[in-house]
Amino acid sequence: QQQVKQSPQSLIVQKGGISIINCAYENTAFDYFPWYQQFPGKGPALLIAIRPDVSEKKEGRFTISFNKSAKQFSLHIMDSQPGDSATYFCAASAGTYKYIFGTGTRLKVLA
Amino acid sequence: EPEVTQTPSHQVTQMGQEVILRCVPISNHLYFYWYRQILGQKVEFLVSFYNNEISEKSEIFDDQFSVERPDGSNFTLKIRSTKLEDSAMYFCASSAAESGEQYFGPGTRLTVT
């Protein structure tokens, strides 16, 4: 119940394309859903986050879509660039201190 | 832009030795965390710390682990007797509020031989 399932494990997208990463959860107590971007050898960097009272949040080229009834949320990267090539983690928390992370998606954007 | 810093960036130690990993959280943050990431795997929560005490800990955080805020700026993770399976990247994070955004440091790569 504490798991967050993330897919796909890896993703290759052409420059300018849309990258879509999906996450699903079971615990209905989760109330905060951040996405992190991690480059090799670096710490996770907060990208964008959403709470379940909204269905979508957009920041620049990054959009989170949230489906509360399906217990799913996804990250969309519009106009993907080679510089977006990184590992992306979704996470969830239930009003507590700890984040439960997904297993990560390795994104490669081809030039 | 304020950031979380961690030292050392890489620590190599022998099995059974004690190690202390250090972190300087963002200055006005009140909540502090340690996570670890075994190579190629997901990030896992270890412990959270607020008001000079542990708020929550995972099953990974056993008696071999301890955390401390020895002064107004540092936050440390101590592993008393390291095991081979403790080899991982250890990330410190901090947040301004209990359910607020957590900002991660660059990590310390711990290698236990």
PDB file of C-alpha atoms in Angstrom:
ATOM      1  CA  GLN A   1       0.000   0.000   0.000  1.00  0.00           C
ATOM      2  CA  GLN A   2       2.956   2.275   0.556  1.00  0.00           C
ATOM      3  CA  GLN A   3       4.318   1.702  -2.926  1.00  0.00           C
ATOM      4  CA  VAL A   4       4.324   4.089  -5.832  1.00  0.00           C
ATOM      5  CA  LYS A   5       4.544   2.293  -9.159  1.00  0.00           C
ATOM      6  CA  GLN A   6       6.281   4.166 -11.953  1.00  0.00           C
ATOM      7  CA  SER A   7       6.448   3.445 -15.666  1.00  0.00           C
ATOM      8  CA  PRO A   8       8.109   3.198 -18.059  1.00  0.00           C
ATOM      9  CA  GLN A   9      11.502   2.233 -16.709  1.00  0.00           C
ATOM     10  CA  SER A  10      13.180   3.964 -19.641  1.00  0.00           C
ATOM     11  CA  LEU A  11      12.007   6.263 -22.391  1.00  0.00           C
ATOM     12  CA  ILE A  12      13.559   7.548 -25.600  1.00  0.00           C
ATOM     13  CA  VAL A  13      12.025  10.609 -27.211  1.00  0.00           C
ATOM     14  CA  GLN A  14      12.977  12.714 -30.187  1.00  0.00           C
ATOM     15  CA  LYS A  15      13.876  16.340 -29.626  1.00  0.00           C
ATOM     16  CA  GLY A  16      10.695  18.400 -29.656  1.00  0.00           C
ATOM     17  CA  GLY A  17       8.512  15.467 -28.723  1.00  0.00           C
ATOM     18  CA  ILE A  18       6.403  14.896 -25.624  1.00  0.00           C
ATOM     19  CA  SER A  19       7.736  12.735 -22.806  1.00  0.00           C
ATOM     20  CA  ILE A  20       5.120  11.091 -20.604  1.00  0.00           C
ATOM     21  CA  ILE A  21       5.890   9.292 -17.348  1.00  0.00           C
ATOM     22  CA  ASN A  22       3.190   7.642 -15.286  1.00  0.00           C
ATOM     23  CA  CYS A  23       2.825   6.810 -11.621  1.00  0.00           C
ATOM     24  CA  ALA A  24       0.152   4.939  -9.714  1.00  0.00           C
ATOM     25  CA  TYR A  25      -0.512   4.534  -6.016  1.00  0.00           C
ATOM     26  CA  GLU A  26      -2.830   2.662  -3.671  1.00  0.00           C
ATOM     27  CA  ASN A  27      -2.724   4.645  -0.458  1.00  0.00           C
ATOM     28  CA  THR A  28      -5.594   7.136  -0.574  1.00  0.00           C
ATOM     29  CA  ALA A  29      -4.004   9.032   2.317  1.00  0.00           C
ATOM     30  CA  PHE A  30      -1.294  10.360  -0.006  1.00  0.00           C
ATOM     31  CA  ASP A  31      -1.851  14.092  -0.370  1.00  0.00           C
ATOM     32  CA  TYR A  32       1.290  15.461  -1.957  1.00  0.00           C
ATOM     33  CA  PHE A  33       2.895  14.319  -5.198  1.00  0.00           C
ATOM     34  CA  PRO A  34       6.240  15.809  -6.241  1.00  0.00           C
ATOM     35  CA  TRP A  35       8.363  14.990  -9.247  1.00  0.00           C
ATOM     36  CA  TYR A  36      12.134  15.037  -9.046  1.00  0.00           C
ATOM     37  CA  GLN A  37      14.759  15.201 -11.774  1.00  0.00           C
ATOM     38  CA  GLN A  38      18.129  13.601 -11.162  1.00  0.00           C
ATOM     39  CA  PHE A  39      21.245  13.906 -13.266  1.00  0.00           C
ATOM     40  CA  PRO A  40      24.039  11.332 -12.852  1.00  0.00           C
ATOM     41  CA  GLY A  41      26.024  11.900  -9.681  1.00  0.00           C
ATOM     42  CA  LYS A  42      23.676  14.615  -8.431  1.00  0.00           C
ATOM     43  CA  GLY A  43      20.904  14.804  -5.894  1.00  0.00           C
ATOM     44  CA  PRO A  44      17.243  14.786  -6.891  1.00  0.00           C
ATOM     45  CA  ALA A  45      16.027  18.268  -7.785  1.00  0.00           C
ATOM     46  CA  LEU A  46      12.407  19.213  -7.236  1.00  0.00           C
ATOM     47  CA  LEU A  47      10.724  19.826 -10.577  1.00  0.00           C
ATOM     48  CA  ILE A  48       7.044  20.297  -9.902  1.00  0.00           C
ATOM     49  CA  ALA A  49       4.503  19.080  -7.358  1.00  0.00           C
ATOM     50  CA  ILE A  50       0.747  18.764  -7.040  1.00  0.00           C
ATOM     51  CA  ARG A  51      -1.871  18.241  -4.349  1.00  0.00           C
ATOM     52  CA  PRO A  52      -5.027  16.219  -5.049  1.00  0.00           C
ATOM     53  CA  ASP A  53      -7.363  19.216  -4.990  1.00  0.00           C
ATOM     54  CA  VAL A  54      -6.350  20.077  -8.566  1.00  0.00           C
ATOM     55  CA  SER A  55      -6.295  17.884 -11.671  1.00  0.00           C
ATOM     56  CA  GLU A  56      -3.460  19.605 -13.478  1.00  0.00           C
ATOM     57  CA  LYS A  57      -0.521  21.869 -12.775  1.00  0.00           C
ATOM     58  CA  LYS A  58       1.721  23.415 -15.369  1.00  0.00           C
ATOM     59  CA  GLU A  59       5.116  25.050 -14.968  1.00  0.00           C
ATOM     60  CA  GLY A  60       6.805  25.958 -18.206  1.00  0.00           C
ATOM     61  CA  ARG A  61       7.234  22.823 -20.301  1.00  0.00           C
ATOM     62  CA  PHE A  62       6.374  20.529 -17.374  1.00  0.00           C
ATOM     63  CA  THR A  63       2.809  19.500 -16.566  1.00  0.00           C
ATOM     64  CA  ILE A  64       1.458  17.153 -13.912  1.00  0.00           C
ATOM     65  CA  SER A  65      -1.877  15.511 -14.624  1.00  0.00           C
ATOM     66  CA  PHE A  66      -3.637  14.028 -11.617  1.00  0.00           C
ATOM     67  CA  ASN A  67      -6.494  11.537 -11.655  1.00  0.00           C
ATOM     68  CA  LYS A  68      -7.715  11.070  -8.095  1.00  0.00           C
ATOM     69  CA  SER A  69     -10.333   8.415  -8.878  1.00  0.00           C
ATOM     70  CA  ALA A  70      -7.821   6.294 -10.778  1.00  0.00           C
ATOM     71  CA  LYS A  71      -5.079   7.017  -8.233  1.00  0.00           C
ATOM     72  CA  GLN A  72      -2.697   7.941 -10.996  1.00  0.00           C
ATOM     73  CA  PHE A  73      -0.599  10.924 -11.858  1.00  0.00           C
ATOM     74  CA  SER A  74       1.726  11.667 -14.720  1.00  0.00           C
ATOM     75  CA  LEU A  75       4.446  14.045 -15.802  1.00  0.00           C
ATOM     76  CA  HIS A  76       4.362  15.488 -19.287  1.00  0.00           C
ATOM     77  CA  ILE A  77       7.423  17.203 -20.698  1.00  0.00           C
ATOM     78  CA  MET A  78       6.498  19.239 -23.743  1.00  0.00           C
ATOM     79  CA  ASP A  79       9.027  20.106 -26.462  1.00  0.00           C
ATOM     80  CA  SER A  80      11.551  17.702 -24.894  1.00  0.00           C
ATOM     81  CA  GLN A  81      15.172  18.778 -25.192  1.00  0.00           C
ATOM     82  CA  PRO A  82      18.456  16.838 -24.950  1.00  0.00           C
ATOM     83  CA  GLY A  83      19.124  18.736 -21.711  1.00  0.00           C
ATOM     84  CA  ASP A  84      16.048  17.027 -20.232  1.00  0.00           C
ATOM     85  CA  SER A  85      17.841  13.684 -20.435  1.00  0.00           C
ATOM     86  CA  ALA A  86      17.899  12.523 -16.819  1.00  0.00           C
ATOM     87  CA  THR A  87      16.189  10.131 -14.435  1.00  0.00           C
ATOM     88  CA  TYR A  88      12.781  11.239 -13.220  1.00  0.00           C
ATOM     89  CA  PHE A  89      11.242  10.087  -9.964  1.00  0.00           C
ATOM     90  CA  CYS A  90       7.698  10.529  -8.834  1.00  0.00           C
ATOM     91  CA  ALA A  91       7.019  10.518  -5.117  1.00  0.00           C
ATOM     92  CA  ALA A  92       4.133  10.701  -2.691  1.00  0.00           C
ATOM     93  CA  SER A  93       3.628  11.581   0.917  1.00  0.00           C
ATOM     94  CA  ALA A  94       0.701  11.214   3.287  1.00  0.00           C
ATOM     95  CA  GLY A  95       0.918  14.384   5.338  1.00  0.00           C
ATOM     96  CA  THR A  96       3.960  12.981   7.061  1.00  0.00           C
ATOM     97  CA  TYR A  97       7.612  13.561   6.741  1.00  0.00           C
ATOM     98  CA  LYS A  98       8.675  10.803   4.423  1.00  0.00           C
ATOM     99  CA  TYR A  99       8.441  10.628   0.691  1.00  0.00           C
ATOM    100  CA  ILE A 100       7.762   7.316  -0.989  1.00  0.00           C
ATOM    101  CA  PHE A 101       9.589   7.340  -4.299  1.00  0.00           C
ATOM    102  CA  GLY A 102       8.802   5.525  -7.503  1.00  0.00           C
ATOM    103  CA  THR A 103      11.444   3.378  -9.143  1.00  0.00           C
ATOM    104  CA  GLY A 104      12.511   6.052 -11.615  1.00  0.00           C
ATOM    105  CA  THR A 105      12.345   6.585 -15.372  1.00  0.00           C
ATOM    106  CA  ARG A 106      15.495   7.106 -17.365  1.00  0.00           C
ATOM    107  CA  LEU A 107      14.676   9.603 -20.105  1.00  0.00           C
ATOM    108  CA  LYS A 108      16.871  10.090 -23.144  1.00  0.00           C
ATOM    109  CA  VAL A 109      16.030  12.833 -25.603  1.00  0.00           C
ATOM    110  CA  LEU A 110      17.672  12.405 -28.960  1.00  0.00           C
ATOM    111  CA  ALA A 111      19.072  15.481 -30.678  1.00  0.00           C
TER     112      ALA A 111
ATOM    113  CA  GLU B   1      19.776  30.435  -4.371  1.00  0.00           C
ATOM    114  CA  PRO B   2      20.052  28.626  -1.026  1.00  0.00           C
ATOM    115  CA  GLU B   3      20.953  24.963  -1.237  1.00  0.00           C
ATOM    116  CA  VAL B   4      21.615  21.924   0.906  1.00  0.00           C
ATOM    117  CA  THR B   5      25.284  21.003   1.083  1.00  0.00           C
ATOM    118  CA  GLN B   6      26.842  17.684   2.068  1.00  0.00           C
ATOM    119  CA  THR B   7      30.327  16.538   2.975  1.00  0.00           C
ATOM    120  CA  PRO B   8      32.232  14.530   2.062  1.00  0.00           C
ATOM    121  CA  SER B   9      31.186  13.878  -1.513  1.00  0.00           C
ATOM    122  CA  HIS B  10      32.726  10.396  -1.350  1.00  0.00           C
ATOM    123  CA  GLN B  11      33.638   8.337   1.690  1.00  0.00           C
ATOM    124  CA  VAL B  12      35.390   5.002   1.564  1.00  0.00           C
ATOM    125  CA  THR B  13      35.456   2.968   4.740  1.00  0.00           C
ATOM    126  CA  GLN B  14      36.163  -0.552   5.877  1.00  0.00           C
ATOM    127  CA  MET B  15      33.442  -2.839   7.131  1.00  0.00           C
ATOM    128  CA  GLY B  16      32.867  -2.374  10.853  1.00  0.00           C
ATOM    129  CA  GLN B  17      34.102   1.206  10.938  1.00  0.00           C
ATOM    130  CA  GLU B  18      32.039   4.165  12.039  1.00  0.00           C
ATOM    131  CA  VAL B  19      31.235   6.921   9.568  1.00  0.00           C
ATOM    132  CA  ILE B  20      29.663  10.333   9.988  1.00  0.00           C
ATOM    133  CA  LEU B  21      28.029  12.014   7.039  1.00  0.00           C
ATOM    134  CA  ARG B  22      27.492  15.734   7.304  1.00  0.00           C
ATOM    135  CA  CYS B  23      24.863  18.042   5.926  1.00  0.00           C
ATOM    136  CA  VAL B  24      24.148  21.747   6.124  1.00  0.00           C
ATOM    137  CA  PRO B  25      20.423  22.260   5.443  1.00  0.00           C
ATOM    138  CA  ILE B  26      18.946  25.443   4.009  1.00  0.00           C
ATOM    139  CA  SER B  27      19.232  28.015   6.753  1.00  0.00           C
ATOM    140  CA  ASN B  28      15.581  28.793   7.524  1.00  0.00           C
ATOM    141  CA  HIS B  29      14.395  25.199   7.208  1.00  0.00           C
ATOM    142  CA  LEU B  30      13.206  23.335  10.282  1.00  0.00           C
ATOM    143  CA  TYR B  31      12.690  19.774   9.030  1.00  0.00           C
ATOM    144  CA  PHE B  32      15.578  17.563   8.069  1.00  0.00           C
ATOM    145  CA  TYR B  33      15.774  14.179   6.387  1.00  0.00           C
ATOM    146  CA  TRP B  34      18.141  11.458   5.307  1.00  0.00           C
ATOM    147  CA  TYR B  35      17.477   9.231   2.326  1.00  0.00           C
ATOM    148  CA  ARG B  36      19.625   6.678   0.625  1.00  0.00           C
ATOM    149  CA  GLN B  37      19.868   5.375  -2.909  1.00  0.00           C
ATOM    150  CA  ILE B  38      21.579   2.098  -3.670  1.00  0.00           C
ATOM    151  CA  LEU B  39      23.158   2.248  -7.117  1.00  0.00           C
ATOM    152  CA  GLY B  40      20.523   2.019  -9.832  1.00  0.00           C
ATOM    153  CA  GLN B  41      17.632   1.789  -7.393  1.00  0.00           C
ATOM    154  CA  LYS B  42      15.030   4.186  -6.064  1.00  0.00           C
ATOM    155  CA  VAL B  43      15.515   6.712  -3.326  1.00  0.00           C
ATOM    156  CA  GLU B  44      14.508   5.338   0.092  1.00  0.00           C
ATOM    157  CA  PHE B  45      13.531   7.268   3.198  1.00  0.00           C
ATOM    158  CA  LEU B  46      15.661   6.716   6.297  1.00  0.00           C
ATOM    159  CA  VAL B  47      14.688   9.287   8.920  1.00  0.00           C
ATOM    160  CA  SER B  48      13.164  12.675   9.535  1.00  0.00           C
ATOM    161  CA  PHE B  49      14.177  15.076  12.288  1.00  0.00           C
ATOM    162  CA  TYR B  50      12.422  18.069  13.787  1.00  0.00           C
ATOM    163  CA  ASN B  51      12.853  20.071  16.961  1.00  0.00           C
ATOM    164  CA  ASN B  52      15.894  18.033  17.949  1.00  0.00           C
ATOM    165  CA  GLU B  53      14.201  14.689  17.792  1.00  0.00           C
ATOM    166  CA  ILE B  54      13.392  11.965  15.303  1.00  0.00           C
ATOM    167  CA  SER B  55       9.920  12.419  13.846  1.00  0.00           C
ATOM    168  CA  GLU B  56       9.766   9.266  11.801  1.00  0.00           C
ATOM    169  CA  LYS B  57      12.123   6.508  10.739  1.00  0.00           C
ATOM    170  CA  SER B  58      12.019   3.585   8.363  1.00  0.00           C
ATOM    171  CA  GLU B  59      12.813  -0.044   9.043  1.00  0.00           C
ATOM    172  CA  ILE B  60      16.191   0.553   7.410  1.00  0.00           C
ATOM    173  CA  PHE B  61      17.106   2.989  10.177  1.00  0.00           C
ATOM    174  CA  ASP B  62      18.095   0.440  12.819  1.00  0.00           C
ATOM    175  CA  ASP B  63      20.249   0.767  15.924  1.00  0.00           C
ATOM    176  CA  GLN B  64      23.378   1.170  13.802  1.00  0.00           C
ATOM    177  CA  PHE B  65      22.140   4.549  12.607  1.00  0.00           C
ATOM    178  CA  SER B  66      21.796   7.788  14.523  1.00  0.00           C
ATOM    179  CA  VAL B  67      21.214  11.419  13.653  1.00  0.00           C
ATOM    180  CA  GLU B  68      22.197  14.581  15.398  1.00  0.00           C
ATOM    181  CA  ARG B  69      22.045  18.321  15.004  1.00  0.00           C
ATOM    182  CA  PRO B  70      25.201  19.206  16.929  1.00  0.00           C
ATOM    183  CA  ASP B  71      24.908  22.948  16.323  1.00  0.00           C
ATOM    184  CA  GLY B  72      22.660  25.464  14.599  1.00  0.00           C
ATOM    185  CA  SER B  73      23.710  24.566  11.104  1.00  0.00           C
ATOM    186  CA  ASN B  74      24.897  20.960  10.774  1.00  0.00           C
ATOM    187  CA  PHE B  75      22.850  17.790  10.589  1.00  0.00           C
ATOM    188  CA  THR B  76      24.705  14.488  10.747  1.00  0.00           C
ATOM    189  CA  LEU B  77      24.054  10.827  10.052  1.00  0.00           C
ATOM    190  CA  LYS B  78      26.227   8.341  11.908  1.00  0.00           C
ATOM    191  CA  ILE B  79      26.558   4.683  11.021  1.00  0.00           C
ATOM    192  CA  ARG B  80      28.193   2.928  13.960  1.00  0.00           C
ATOM    193  CA  SER B  81      29.499  -0.242  12.380  1.00  0.00           C
ATOM    194  CA  THR B  82      29.265  -0.186   8.618  1.00  0.00           C
ATOM    195  CA  LYS B  83      28.272  -3.209   6.577  1.00  0.00           C
ATOM    196  CA  LEU B  84      28.879  -3.915   2.905  1.00  0.00           C
ATOM    197  CA  GLU B  85      25.187  -3.364   2.213  1.00  0.00           C
ATOM    198  CA  ASP B  86      25.422   0.181   3.573  1.00  0.00           C
ATOM    199  CA  SER B  87      27.220   1.145   0.369  1.00  0.00           C
ATOM    200  CA  ALA B  88      24.938   3.694  -1.258  1.00  0.00           C
ATOM    201  CA  MET B  89      24.431   7.341  -2.020  1.00  0.00           C
ATOM    202  CA  TYR B  90      23.137   9.160   1.046  1.00  0.00           C
ATOM    203  CA  PHE B  91      21.088  12.278   0.516  1.00  0.00           C
ATOM    204  CA  CYS B  92      20.225  14.906   3.058  1.00  0.00           C
ATOM    205  CA  ALA B  93      17.117  17.004   2.504  1.00  0.00           C
ATOM    206  CA  SER B  94      15.391  19.836   4.288  1.00  0.00           C
ATOM    207  CA  SER B  95      12.051  21.559   4.201  1.00  0.00           C
ATOM    208  CA  ALA B  96      10.566  24.697   5.689  1.00  0.00           C
ATOM    209  CA  ALA B  97       7.319  23.042   6.705  1.00  0.00           C
ATOM    210  CA  GLU B  98       6.135  19.610   7.779  1.00  0.00           C
ATOM    211  CA  SER B  99       4.465  18.759   4.517  1.00  0.00           C
ATOM    212  CA  GLY B 100       6.419  21.202   2.441  1.00  0.00           C
ATOM    213  CA  GLU B 101       8.751  20.739  -0.458  1.00  0.00           C
ATOM    214  CA  GLN B 102      11.910  18.870   0.344  1.00  0.00           C
ATOM    215  CA  TYR B 103      15.181  20.079  -1.139  1.00  0.00           C
ATOM    216  CA  PHE B 104      17.933  17.557  -1.571  1.00  0.00           C
ATOM    217  CA  GLY B 105      21.670  17.919  -1.281  1.00  0.00           C
ATOM    218  CA  PRO B 106      24.122  16.508  -3.825  1.00  0.00           C
ATOM    219  CA  GLY B 107      24.715  13.374  -1.763  1.00  0.00           C
ATOM    220  CA  THR B 108      27.591  11.480  -0.199  1.00  0.00           C
ATOM    221  CA  ARG B 109      28.661   8.306  -1.922  1.00  0.00           C
ATOM    222  CA  LEU B 110      29.536   5.794   0.789  1.00  0.00           C
ATOM    223  CA  THR B 111      31.605   2.811  -0.237  1.00  0.00           C
ATOM    224  CA  VAL B 112      32.123   0.073   2.343  1.00  0.00           C
ATOM    225  CA  THR B 113      34.906  -2.398   1.524  1.00  0.00           C
TER     226      THR B 113
END
